[in-house]
XYZ file of C-alpha atoms in Angstrom:
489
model
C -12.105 -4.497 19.556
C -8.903 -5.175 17.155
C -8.943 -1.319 16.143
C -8.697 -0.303 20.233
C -5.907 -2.648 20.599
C -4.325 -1.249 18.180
C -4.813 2.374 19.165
C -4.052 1.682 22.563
C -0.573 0.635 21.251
C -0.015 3.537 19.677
C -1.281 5.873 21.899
C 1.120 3.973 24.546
C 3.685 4.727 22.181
C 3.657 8.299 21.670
C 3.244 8.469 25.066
C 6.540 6.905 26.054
C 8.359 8.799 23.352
C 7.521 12.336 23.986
C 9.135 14.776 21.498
C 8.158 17.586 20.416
C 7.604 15.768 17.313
C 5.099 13.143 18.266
C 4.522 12.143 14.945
C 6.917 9.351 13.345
C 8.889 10.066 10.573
C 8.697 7.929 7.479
C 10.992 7.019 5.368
C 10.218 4.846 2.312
C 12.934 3.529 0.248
C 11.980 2.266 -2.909
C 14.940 0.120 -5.298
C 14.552 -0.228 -9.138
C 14.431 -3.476 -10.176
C 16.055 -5.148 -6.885
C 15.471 -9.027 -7.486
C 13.573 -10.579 -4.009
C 16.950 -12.564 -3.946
C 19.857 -9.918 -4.590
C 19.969 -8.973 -0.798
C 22.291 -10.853 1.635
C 19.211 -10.631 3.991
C 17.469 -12.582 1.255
C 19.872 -15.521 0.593
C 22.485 -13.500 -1.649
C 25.793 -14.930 -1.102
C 27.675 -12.337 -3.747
C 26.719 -9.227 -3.303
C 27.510 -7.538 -0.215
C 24.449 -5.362 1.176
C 25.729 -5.227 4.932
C 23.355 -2.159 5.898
C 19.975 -3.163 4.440
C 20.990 -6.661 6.149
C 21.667 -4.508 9.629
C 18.631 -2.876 8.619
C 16.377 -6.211 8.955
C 18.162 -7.229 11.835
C 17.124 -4.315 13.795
C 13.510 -4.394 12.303
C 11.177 -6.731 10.362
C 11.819 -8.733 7.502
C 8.497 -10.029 5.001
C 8.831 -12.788 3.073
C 5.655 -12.705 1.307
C 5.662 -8.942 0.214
C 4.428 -8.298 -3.509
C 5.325 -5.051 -5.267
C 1.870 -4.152 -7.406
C 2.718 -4.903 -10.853
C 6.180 -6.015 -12.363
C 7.342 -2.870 -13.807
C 8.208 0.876 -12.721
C 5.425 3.228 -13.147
C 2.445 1.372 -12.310
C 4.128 -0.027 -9.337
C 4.603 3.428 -8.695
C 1.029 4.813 -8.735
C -0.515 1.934 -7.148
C 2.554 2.503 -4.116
C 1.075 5.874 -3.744
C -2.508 5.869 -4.562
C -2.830 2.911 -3.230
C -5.182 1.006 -5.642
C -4.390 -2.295 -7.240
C -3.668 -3.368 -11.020
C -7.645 -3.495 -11.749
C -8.701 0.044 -10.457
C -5.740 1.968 -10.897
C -5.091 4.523 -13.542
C -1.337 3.838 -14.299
C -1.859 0.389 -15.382
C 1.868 -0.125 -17.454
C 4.841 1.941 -18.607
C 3.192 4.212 -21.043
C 5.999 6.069 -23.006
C 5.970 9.880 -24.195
C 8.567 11.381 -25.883
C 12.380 9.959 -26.081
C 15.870 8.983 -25.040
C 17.272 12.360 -26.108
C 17.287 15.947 -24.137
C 15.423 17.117 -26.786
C 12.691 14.724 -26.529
C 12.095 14.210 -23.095
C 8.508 13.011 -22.534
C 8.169 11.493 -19.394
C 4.822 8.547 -18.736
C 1.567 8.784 -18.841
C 1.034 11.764 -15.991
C -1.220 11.152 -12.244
C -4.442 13.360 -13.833
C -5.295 16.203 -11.439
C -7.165 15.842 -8.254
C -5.244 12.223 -7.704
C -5.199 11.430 -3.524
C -1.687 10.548 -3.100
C -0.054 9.149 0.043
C 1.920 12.403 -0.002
C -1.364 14.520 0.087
C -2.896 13.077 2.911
C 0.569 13.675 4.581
C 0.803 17.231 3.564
C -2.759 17.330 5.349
C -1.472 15.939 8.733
C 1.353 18.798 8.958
C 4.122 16.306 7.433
C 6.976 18.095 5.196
C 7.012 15.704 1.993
C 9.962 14.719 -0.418
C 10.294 12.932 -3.593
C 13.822 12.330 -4.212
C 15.160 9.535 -7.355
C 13.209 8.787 -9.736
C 9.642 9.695 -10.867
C 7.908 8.433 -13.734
C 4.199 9.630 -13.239
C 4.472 13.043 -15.367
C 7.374 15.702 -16.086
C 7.039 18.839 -14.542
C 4.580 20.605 -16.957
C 1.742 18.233 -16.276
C -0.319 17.084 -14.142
C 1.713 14.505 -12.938
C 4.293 17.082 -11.904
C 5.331 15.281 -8.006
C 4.811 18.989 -6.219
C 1.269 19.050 -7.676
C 0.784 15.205 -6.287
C 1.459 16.391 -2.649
C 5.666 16.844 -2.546
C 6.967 20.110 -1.270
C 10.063 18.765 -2.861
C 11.223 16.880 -5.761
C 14.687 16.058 -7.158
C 15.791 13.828 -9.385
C 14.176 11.956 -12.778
C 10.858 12.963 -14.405
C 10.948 10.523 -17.019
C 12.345 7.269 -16.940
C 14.116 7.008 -20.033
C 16.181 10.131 -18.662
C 16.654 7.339 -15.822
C 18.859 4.980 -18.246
C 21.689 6.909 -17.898
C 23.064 7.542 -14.490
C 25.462 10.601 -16.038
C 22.682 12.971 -17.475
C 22.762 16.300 -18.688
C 20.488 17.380 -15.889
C 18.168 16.745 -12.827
C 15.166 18.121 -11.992
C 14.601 20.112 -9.109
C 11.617 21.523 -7.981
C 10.104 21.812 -12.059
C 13.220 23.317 -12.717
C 16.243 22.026 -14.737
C 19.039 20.890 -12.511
C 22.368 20.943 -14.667
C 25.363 18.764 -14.038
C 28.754 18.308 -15.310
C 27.798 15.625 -17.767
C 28.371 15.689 -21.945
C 25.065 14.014 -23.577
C 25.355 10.095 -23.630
C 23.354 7.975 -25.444
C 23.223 4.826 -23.730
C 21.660 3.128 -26.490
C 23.718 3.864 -29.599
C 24.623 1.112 -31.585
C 28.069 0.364 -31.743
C 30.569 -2.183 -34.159
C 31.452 -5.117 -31.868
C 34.064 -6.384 -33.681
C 36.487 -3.117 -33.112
C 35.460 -2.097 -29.466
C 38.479 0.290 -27.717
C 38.807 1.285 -23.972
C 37.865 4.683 -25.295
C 34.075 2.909 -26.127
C 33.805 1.950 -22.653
C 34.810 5.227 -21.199
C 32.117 7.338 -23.627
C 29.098 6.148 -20.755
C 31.226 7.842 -18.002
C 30.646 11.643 -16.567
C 31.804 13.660 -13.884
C 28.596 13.806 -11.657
C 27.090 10.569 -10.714
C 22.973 11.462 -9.967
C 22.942 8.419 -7.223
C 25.484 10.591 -5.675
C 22.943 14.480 -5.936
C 20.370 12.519 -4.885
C 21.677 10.656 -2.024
C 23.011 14.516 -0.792
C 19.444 16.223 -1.508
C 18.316 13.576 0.364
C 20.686 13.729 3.341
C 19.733 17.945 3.405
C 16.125 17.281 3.573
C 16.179 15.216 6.757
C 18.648 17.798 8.151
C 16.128 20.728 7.330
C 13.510 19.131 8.962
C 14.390 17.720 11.512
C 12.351 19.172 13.758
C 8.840 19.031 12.127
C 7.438 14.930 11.157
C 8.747 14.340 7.464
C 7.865 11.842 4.750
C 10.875 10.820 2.702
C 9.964 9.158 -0.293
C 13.576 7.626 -1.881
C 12.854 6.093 -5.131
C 16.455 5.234 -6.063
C 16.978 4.599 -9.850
C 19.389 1.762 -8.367
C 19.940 -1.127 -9.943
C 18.149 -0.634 -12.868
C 20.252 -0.084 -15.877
C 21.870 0.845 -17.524
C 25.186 -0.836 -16.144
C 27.111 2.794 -14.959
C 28.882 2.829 -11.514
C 32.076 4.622 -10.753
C 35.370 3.112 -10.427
C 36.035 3.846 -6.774
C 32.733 1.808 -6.012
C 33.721 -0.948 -9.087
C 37.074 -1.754 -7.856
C 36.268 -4.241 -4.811
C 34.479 -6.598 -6.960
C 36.680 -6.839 -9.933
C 38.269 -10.339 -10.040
C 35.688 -11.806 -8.075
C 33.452 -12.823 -11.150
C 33.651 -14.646 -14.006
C 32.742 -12.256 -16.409
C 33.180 -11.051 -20.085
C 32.413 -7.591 -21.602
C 28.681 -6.762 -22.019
C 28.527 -5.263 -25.661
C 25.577 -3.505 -26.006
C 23.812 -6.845 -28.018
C 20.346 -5.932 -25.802
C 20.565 -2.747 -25.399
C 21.879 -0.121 -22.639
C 25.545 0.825 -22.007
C 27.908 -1.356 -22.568
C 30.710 -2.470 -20.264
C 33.994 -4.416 -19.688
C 32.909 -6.179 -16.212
C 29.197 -6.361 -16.269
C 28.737 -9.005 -12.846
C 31.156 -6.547 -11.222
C 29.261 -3.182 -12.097
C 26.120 -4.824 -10.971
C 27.019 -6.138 -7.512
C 28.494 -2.713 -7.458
C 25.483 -0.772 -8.032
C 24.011 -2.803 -5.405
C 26.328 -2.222 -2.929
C 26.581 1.031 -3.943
C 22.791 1.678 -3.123
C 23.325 0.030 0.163
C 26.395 2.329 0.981
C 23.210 5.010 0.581
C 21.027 3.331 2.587
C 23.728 2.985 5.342
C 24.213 7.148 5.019
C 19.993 7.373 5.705
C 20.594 5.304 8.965
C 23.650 6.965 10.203
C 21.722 10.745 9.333
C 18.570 9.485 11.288
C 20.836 8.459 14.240
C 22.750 11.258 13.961
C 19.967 13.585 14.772
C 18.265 12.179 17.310
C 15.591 10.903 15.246
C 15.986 7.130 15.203
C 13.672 5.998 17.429
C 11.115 8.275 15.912
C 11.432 7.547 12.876
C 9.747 4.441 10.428
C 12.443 3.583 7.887
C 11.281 1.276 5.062
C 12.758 -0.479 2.082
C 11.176 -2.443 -0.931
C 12.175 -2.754 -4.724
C 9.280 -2.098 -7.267
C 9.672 -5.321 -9.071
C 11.541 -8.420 -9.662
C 14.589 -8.352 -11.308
C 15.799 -7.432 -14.698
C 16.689 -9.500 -17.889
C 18.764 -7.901 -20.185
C 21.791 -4.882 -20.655
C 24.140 -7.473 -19.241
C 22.368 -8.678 -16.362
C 23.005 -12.365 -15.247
C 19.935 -13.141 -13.077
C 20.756 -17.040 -12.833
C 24.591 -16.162 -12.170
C 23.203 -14.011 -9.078
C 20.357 -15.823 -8.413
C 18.286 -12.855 -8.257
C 14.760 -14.071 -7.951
C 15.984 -16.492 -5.044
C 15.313 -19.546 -6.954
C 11.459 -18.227 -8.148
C 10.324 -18.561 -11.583
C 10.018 -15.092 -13.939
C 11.619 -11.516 -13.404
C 10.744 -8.089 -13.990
C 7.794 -7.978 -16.977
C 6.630 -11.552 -15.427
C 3.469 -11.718 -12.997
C 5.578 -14.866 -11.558
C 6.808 -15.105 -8.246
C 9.903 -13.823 -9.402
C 8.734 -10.926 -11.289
C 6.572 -9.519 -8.157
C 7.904 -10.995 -5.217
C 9.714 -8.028 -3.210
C 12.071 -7.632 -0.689
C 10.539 -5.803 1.926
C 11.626 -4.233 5.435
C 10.383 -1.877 8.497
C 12.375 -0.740 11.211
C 11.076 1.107 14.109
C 12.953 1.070 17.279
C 10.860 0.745 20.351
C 7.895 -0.465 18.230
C 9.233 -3.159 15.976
C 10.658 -6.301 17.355
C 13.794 -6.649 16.228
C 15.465 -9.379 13.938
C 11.956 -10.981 13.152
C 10.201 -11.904 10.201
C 6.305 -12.719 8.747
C 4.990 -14.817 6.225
C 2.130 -12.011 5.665
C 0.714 -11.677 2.332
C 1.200 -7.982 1.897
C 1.521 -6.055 -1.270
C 2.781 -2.452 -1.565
C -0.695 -0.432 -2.306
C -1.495 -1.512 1.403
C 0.753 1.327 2.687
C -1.610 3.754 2.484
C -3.760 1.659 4.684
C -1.289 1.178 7.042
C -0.138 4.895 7.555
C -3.967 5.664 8.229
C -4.480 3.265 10.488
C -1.415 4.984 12.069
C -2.189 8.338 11.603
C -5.609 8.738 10.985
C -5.026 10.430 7.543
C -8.832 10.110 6.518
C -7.349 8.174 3.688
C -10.142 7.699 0.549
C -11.538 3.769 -0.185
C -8.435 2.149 -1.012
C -7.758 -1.439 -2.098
C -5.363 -1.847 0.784
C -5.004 -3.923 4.307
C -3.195 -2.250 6.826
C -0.282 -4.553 7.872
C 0.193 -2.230 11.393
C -0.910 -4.986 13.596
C 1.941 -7.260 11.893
C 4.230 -4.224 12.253
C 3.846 -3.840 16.368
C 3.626 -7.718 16.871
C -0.077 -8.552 16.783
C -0.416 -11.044 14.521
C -3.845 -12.203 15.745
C -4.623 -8.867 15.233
C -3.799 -9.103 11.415
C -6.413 -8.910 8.967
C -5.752 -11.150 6.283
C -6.942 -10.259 2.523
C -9.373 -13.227 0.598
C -7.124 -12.960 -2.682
C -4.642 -10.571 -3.919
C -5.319 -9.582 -7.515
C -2.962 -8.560 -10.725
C -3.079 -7.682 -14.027
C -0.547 -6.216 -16.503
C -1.348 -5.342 -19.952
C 2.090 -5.160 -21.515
C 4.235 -8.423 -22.410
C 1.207 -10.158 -24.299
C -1.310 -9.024 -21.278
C -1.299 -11.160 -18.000
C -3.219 -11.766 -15.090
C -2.205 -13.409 -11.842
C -4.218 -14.156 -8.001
C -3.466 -15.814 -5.274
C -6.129 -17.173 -3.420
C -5.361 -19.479 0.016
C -2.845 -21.751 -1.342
C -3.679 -21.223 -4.833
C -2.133 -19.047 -7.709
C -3.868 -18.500 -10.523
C -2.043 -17.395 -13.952
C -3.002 -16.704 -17.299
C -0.935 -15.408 -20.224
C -0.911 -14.198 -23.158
C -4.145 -12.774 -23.253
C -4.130 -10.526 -25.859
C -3.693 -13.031 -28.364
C -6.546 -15.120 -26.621
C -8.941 -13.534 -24.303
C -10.092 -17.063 -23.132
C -6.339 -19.029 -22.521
C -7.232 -21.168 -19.665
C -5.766 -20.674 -16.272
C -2.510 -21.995 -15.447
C -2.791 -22.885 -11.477
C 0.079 -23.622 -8.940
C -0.047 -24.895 -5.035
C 2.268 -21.978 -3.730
C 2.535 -24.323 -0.663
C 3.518 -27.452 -2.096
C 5.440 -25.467 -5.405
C 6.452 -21.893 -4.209
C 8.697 -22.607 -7.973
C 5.088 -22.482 -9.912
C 6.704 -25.822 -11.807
C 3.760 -28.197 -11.958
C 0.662 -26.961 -13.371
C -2.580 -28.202 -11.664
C -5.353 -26.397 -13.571
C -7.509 -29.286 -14.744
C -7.328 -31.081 -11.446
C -9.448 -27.874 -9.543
C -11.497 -26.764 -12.106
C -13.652 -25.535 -8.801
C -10.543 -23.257 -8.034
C -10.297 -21.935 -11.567
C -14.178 -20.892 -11.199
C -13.614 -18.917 -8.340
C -10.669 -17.144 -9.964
C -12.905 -16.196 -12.843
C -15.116 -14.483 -10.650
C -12.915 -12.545 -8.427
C -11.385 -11.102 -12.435
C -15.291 -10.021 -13.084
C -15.463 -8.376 -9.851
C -11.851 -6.719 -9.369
C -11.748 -5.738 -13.105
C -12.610 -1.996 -14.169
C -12.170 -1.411 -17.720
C -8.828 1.046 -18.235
C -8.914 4.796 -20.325
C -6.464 3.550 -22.335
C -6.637 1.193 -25.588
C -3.644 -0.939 -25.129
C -4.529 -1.605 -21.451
C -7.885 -3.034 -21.657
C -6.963 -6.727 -22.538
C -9.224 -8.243 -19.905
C -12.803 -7.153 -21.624
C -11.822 -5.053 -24.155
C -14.875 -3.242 -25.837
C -13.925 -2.830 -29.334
């Protein structure tokens, strides 16, 4: 009965929008290492972000979105594939190669025959683009994003290439995309104690690759315009290192109180680090604000699904003051962290004529449900997923909602973690790989949303439960340093 309702919707839609293009376009934008509080639609109160704020005004806002795991490239995979932490294949940020040209490596690549979201796309006669940052294989792999279902790709393979927003190159298509950049190494090591203007100016270049992308990205739409597109927009933005140019700098400088970042943990250094990094937020909303005008601009707005979401929580080093900002909005733990704070995402849909505007859910959602949710839309004849499509939220039906038992994590990387919520309940445990059997650390997410008071040996029932949801959601990972959970050897 709840899958006719929803139909019915949807059929009632297309039918009251009758382009030539019945299909919606989507448009998925994806921020690097955008804290859940560093919007102003979020609580920020020093960063300006006025177009992802118009953005939730004119859609819906979730409060209770979770990206899939706290870093980049298994958030990635599980975004696209969508599995969660215990079945999918990308589990962490598994590193080939280097920092240099010469070493480029890329991460761990998808393997051939992987069903991405972009496939099943393809399939239904949607145009696909990739366009920012990768991470899931370089070009001569498998994980090469036109063999994962992307007509087009531009931007960075690996994400080490990512650190440095004035590269040598971009990728384009497999093939190598210079720009009018000298080789930086945003990572050199440099004597603090006689630091010129001429060591700040070394991490500066001619072509910014926010600024390609944002105009590859601006082309695609315009190309097809008339044909149903998927624009996946994986913006490097805000991740570091701290690089933004002066013309987007200058409105923040003064503002903060700030002292030079010097390179002590890593990245680029730089004179006004507060000041670049509201910058590079704003910045990215400046892009954002270009998407919606393009979309409008064409005709296309009220055809098209335009969504936004960060793939973690935010970051802790290169200069980055996440108390100053209060980037996790007052959560505990940031990016690495299976915390609130370190999974907790910003998360927004607009679709005019289908989503009610300026509203908001406390759903418990989590990124790996899109692919759900676009074949519930479209009837992609998606593969088992570990998804819950979130539709009925989307077009108002909240009694229409299915609701997920538990939501389960792990990461293998920072000492091996797992995390579930369950009702109320959030179960932690860290440090695993130095102790397979720490006990659970357990929070009341309704009473603490901070995860302050620890309540594990007053529901010893609870922890019970949690133990057996690990034992069913667990599959043991391909690779060694992954398998913390029930490692084998």
């Amino acid at each position: 009965m709840k899958k006719l309702i929803v139909l019915a919707l949807i059929l009632n839609y297309f039918s009251i929008h009758g382009q030539k293009n019945s299909k919606p376009n989507i448009i998925y934008i994806y921020a690097d290492d955008l804290g859940y509080g560093e919007l102003g639609c979020y609580g920020q109160l020093k960063i300006k972000t006025p177009n992802v704020d118009r953005l939730a005004s004119e859609g819906i806002r979730f409060t209770r979105h979770y990206s899939s795991a706290p870093v980049c490239a298994p958030s990635r995979c599980m975004l696209l594939t969508g599995k969660h932490p215990g079945h999918s294949y990308i589990r962490g940020n598994y590193e080939l190669g280097g920092f240099p040209d010469s070493t480029e490596g890329g991460q761990m690549p998808l393997p051939e025959g992987t069903i991405t979201i972009a496939k099943l796309l393809k399939n239904k006669g949607y145009k696909t683009a990739a366009i920012g940052k990768w991470g899931l294989g370089m070009n001569n792999t498998t994980g090469n994003p036109n063999a994962q279902g992307f007509d087009y790709f531009y931007g960075y393979l690996c994400q080490k290439q990512a650190h440095n927003y004035y590269p040598t190159h971009l990728w384009e298509n497999g093939k190598w995309d210079t720009l009018d950049n000298p080789e930086i190494n945003v990572h050199r090591k440099i004597d603090v104690t006689q630091v010129t203007d001429e060591d700040y100016e070394y991490y500066k270049g001619s072509d910014y690759a926010p600024d390609k992308m944002i105009q590859k990205a601006l082309a695609f739409i315009n190309q097809n315009k008339k044909n149903p597109f998927f624009l996946y927009f994986p913006s490097p933005i805000p991740h570091l290192s701290l690089q933004i140019p002066d013309r987007y700098l200058q409105p923040y400088l003064g503002k903060f109180e700030e002292k030079p970042y010097l390179s002590q943990n890593g990245y680029a250094m730089h004179k006004t680090p507060s000041s670049a990094y509201a910058a590079m937020i704003t910045y990215l909303d400046a892009q954002i604000g270009l998407i919606l005008k393009k979309v409008k601009a064409e005709g296309l707005e009220n055809n098209t699904i335009i969504m936004f979401s960060s793939d973690n929580g935010a970051t802790f080093t290169g200069g980055v003051d996440a108390a100053y900002f209060n980037s996790a909005s007052g959560l505990r733990g940031l990016k690495m962290d299976l915390y609130e704070g370190g999974i907790r995402s910003p998360f927004i849909v607009k679709w005019p004529g289908k989503i009610r505007a300026n509203t908001s859910t406390d759903l418990v959602s989590i990124q790996y449900d899109l692919m759900a949710t676009l074949n519930e839309l479209l009837g992609l004849n998606a593969p088992t997923n570990d998804g819950i499509s979130y539709l009925p939220t989307l077009l108002g039906n909240s009694k229409m909602q299915k609701r997920r038992p538990y939501t389960y994590f792990e990461y293998p990387e920072k000492g091996g973690q797992l995390a579930i919520h369950f009702e109320q309940w959030k179960g932690v445990k860290m440090n695993m790989k130095t102790n397979k059997n720490v006990p659970w650390e357990l929070y009341d997410l309704q009473s603490d949303p901070l995860e302050t008071n620890d309540v594990a040996s007053m529901h010893l029932d609870i922890l019970q439960k949690l133990d057996a949801i690990v034992l069913k959601e667990h599959t043991n990972s391909h690779v060694r340093e992954w398998e913390f959970v029930n490692p084998k050897f």
